[in-house]
PDB file of C-alpha atoms in Angstrom:
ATOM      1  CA  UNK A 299     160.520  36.748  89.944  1.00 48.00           C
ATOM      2  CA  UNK A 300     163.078  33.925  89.653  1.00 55.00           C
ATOM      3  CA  UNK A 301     160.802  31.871  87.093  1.00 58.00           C
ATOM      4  CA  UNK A 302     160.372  35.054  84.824  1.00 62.00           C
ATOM      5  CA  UNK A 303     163.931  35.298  84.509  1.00 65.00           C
ATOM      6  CA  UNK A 304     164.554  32.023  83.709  1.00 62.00           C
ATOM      7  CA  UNK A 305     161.430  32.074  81.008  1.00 65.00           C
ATOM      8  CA  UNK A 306     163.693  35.054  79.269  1.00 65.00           C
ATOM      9  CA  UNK A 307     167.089  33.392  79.540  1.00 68.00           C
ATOM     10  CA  UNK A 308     165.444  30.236  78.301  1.00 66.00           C
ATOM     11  CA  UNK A 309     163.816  31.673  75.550  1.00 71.00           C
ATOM     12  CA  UNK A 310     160.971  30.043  76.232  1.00 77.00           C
ATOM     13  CA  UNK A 311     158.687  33.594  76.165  1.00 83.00           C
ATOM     14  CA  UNK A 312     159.513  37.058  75.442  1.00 86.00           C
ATOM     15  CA  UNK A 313     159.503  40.159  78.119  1.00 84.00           C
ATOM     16  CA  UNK A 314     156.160  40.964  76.643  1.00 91.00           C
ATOM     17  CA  UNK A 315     154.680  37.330  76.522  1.00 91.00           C
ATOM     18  CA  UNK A 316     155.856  37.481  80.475  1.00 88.00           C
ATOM     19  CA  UNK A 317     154.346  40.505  81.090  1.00 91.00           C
ATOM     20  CA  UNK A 318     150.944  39.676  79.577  1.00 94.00           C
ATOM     21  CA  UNK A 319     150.763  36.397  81.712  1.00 92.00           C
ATOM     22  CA  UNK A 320     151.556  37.842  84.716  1.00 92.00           C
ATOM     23  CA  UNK A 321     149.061  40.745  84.464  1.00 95.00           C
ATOM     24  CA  UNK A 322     146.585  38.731  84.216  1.00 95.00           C
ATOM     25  CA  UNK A 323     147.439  36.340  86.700  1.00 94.00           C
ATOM     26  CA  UNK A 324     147.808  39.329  88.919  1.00 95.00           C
ATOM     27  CA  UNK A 325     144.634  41.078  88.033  1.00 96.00           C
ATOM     28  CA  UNK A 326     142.681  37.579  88.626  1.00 95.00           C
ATOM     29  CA  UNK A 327     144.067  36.817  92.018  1.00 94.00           C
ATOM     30  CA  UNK A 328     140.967  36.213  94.721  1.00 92.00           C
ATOM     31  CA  UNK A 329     140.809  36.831  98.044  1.00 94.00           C
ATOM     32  CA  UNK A 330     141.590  33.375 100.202  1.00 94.00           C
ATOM     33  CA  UNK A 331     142.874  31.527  97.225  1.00 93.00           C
ATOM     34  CA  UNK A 332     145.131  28.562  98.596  1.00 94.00           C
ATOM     35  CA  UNK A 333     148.047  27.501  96.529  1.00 92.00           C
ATOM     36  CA  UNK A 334     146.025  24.512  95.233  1.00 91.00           C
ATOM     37  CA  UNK A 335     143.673  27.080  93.361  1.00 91.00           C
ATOM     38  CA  UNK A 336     146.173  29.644  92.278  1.00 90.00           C
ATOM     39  CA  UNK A 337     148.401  27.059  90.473  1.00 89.00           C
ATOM     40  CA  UNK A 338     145.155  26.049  88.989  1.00 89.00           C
ATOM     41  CA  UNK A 339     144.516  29.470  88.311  1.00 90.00           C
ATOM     42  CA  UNK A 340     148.315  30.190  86.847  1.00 89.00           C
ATOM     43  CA  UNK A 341     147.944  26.742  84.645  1.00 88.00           C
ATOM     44  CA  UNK A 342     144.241  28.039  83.057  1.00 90.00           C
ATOM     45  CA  UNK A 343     146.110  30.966  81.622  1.00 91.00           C
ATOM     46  CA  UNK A 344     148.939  29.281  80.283  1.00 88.00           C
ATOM     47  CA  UNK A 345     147.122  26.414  78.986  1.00 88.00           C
ATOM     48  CA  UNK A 346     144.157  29.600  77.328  1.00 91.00           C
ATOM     49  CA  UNK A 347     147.358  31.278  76.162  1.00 91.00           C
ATOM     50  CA  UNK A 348     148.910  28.443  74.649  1.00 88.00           C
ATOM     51  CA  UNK A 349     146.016  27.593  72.778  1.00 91.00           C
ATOM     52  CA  UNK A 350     146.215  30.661  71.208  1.00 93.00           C
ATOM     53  CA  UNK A 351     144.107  32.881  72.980  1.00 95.00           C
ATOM     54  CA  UNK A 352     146.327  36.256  73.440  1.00 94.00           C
ATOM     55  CA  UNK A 353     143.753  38.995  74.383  1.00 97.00           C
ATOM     56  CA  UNK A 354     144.099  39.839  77.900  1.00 97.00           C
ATOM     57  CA  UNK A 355     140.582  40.905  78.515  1.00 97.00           C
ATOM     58  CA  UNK A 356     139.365  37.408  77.207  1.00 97.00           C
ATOM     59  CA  UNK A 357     142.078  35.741  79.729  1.00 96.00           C
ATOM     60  CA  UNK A 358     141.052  37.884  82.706  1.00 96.00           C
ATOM     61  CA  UNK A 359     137.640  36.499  81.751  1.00 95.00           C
ATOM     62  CA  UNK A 360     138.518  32.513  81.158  1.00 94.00           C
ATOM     63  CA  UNK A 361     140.810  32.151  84.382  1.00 92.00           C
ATOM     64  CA  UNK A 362     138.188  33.823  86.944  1.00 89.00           C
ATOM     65  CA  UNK A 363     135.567  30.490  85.783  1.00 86.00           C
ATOM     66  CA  UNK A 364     136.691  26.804  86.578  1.00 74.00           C
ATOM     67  CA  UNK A 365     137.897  24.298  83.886  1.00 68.00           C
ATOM     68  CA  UNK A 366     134.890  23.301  81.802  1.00 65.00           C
ATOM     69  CA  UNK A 367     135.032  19.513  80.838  1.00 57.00           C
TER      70      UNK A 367
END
């Protein structure tokens, strides 16, 4: 994964950070999902993650529902 490696080398998140994220983006995936809903999907975590929520149960749970606003 070309954008994990360049996370690392940046600095911008550790190997474990990475690995959290991407768990959870895997274990959320859906069926059918176009690219338009998995960015969406990929930019829920981050955004949850950034914001300080770090469990990965609670981020399975947060990106499988749509953005509340």
């Amino acid at each position: 994964m070309p954008l994990r490696r360049k996370a690392e080398e940046a600095g911008i998140m550790s190997p474990a950070e990475l690995a959290l994220l991407s768990r959870v983006y895997a274990a959320t995936k859906r069926a059918g999902e176009n690219e338009t809903e998995r960015e969406a999907r990929a930019s829920r975590i981050l955004g949850y993650y950034l914001a300080g929520i770090d469990d990965e149960d609670e981020l399975k749970t947060l990106a499988r529902q749509p953005l509340q606003r």
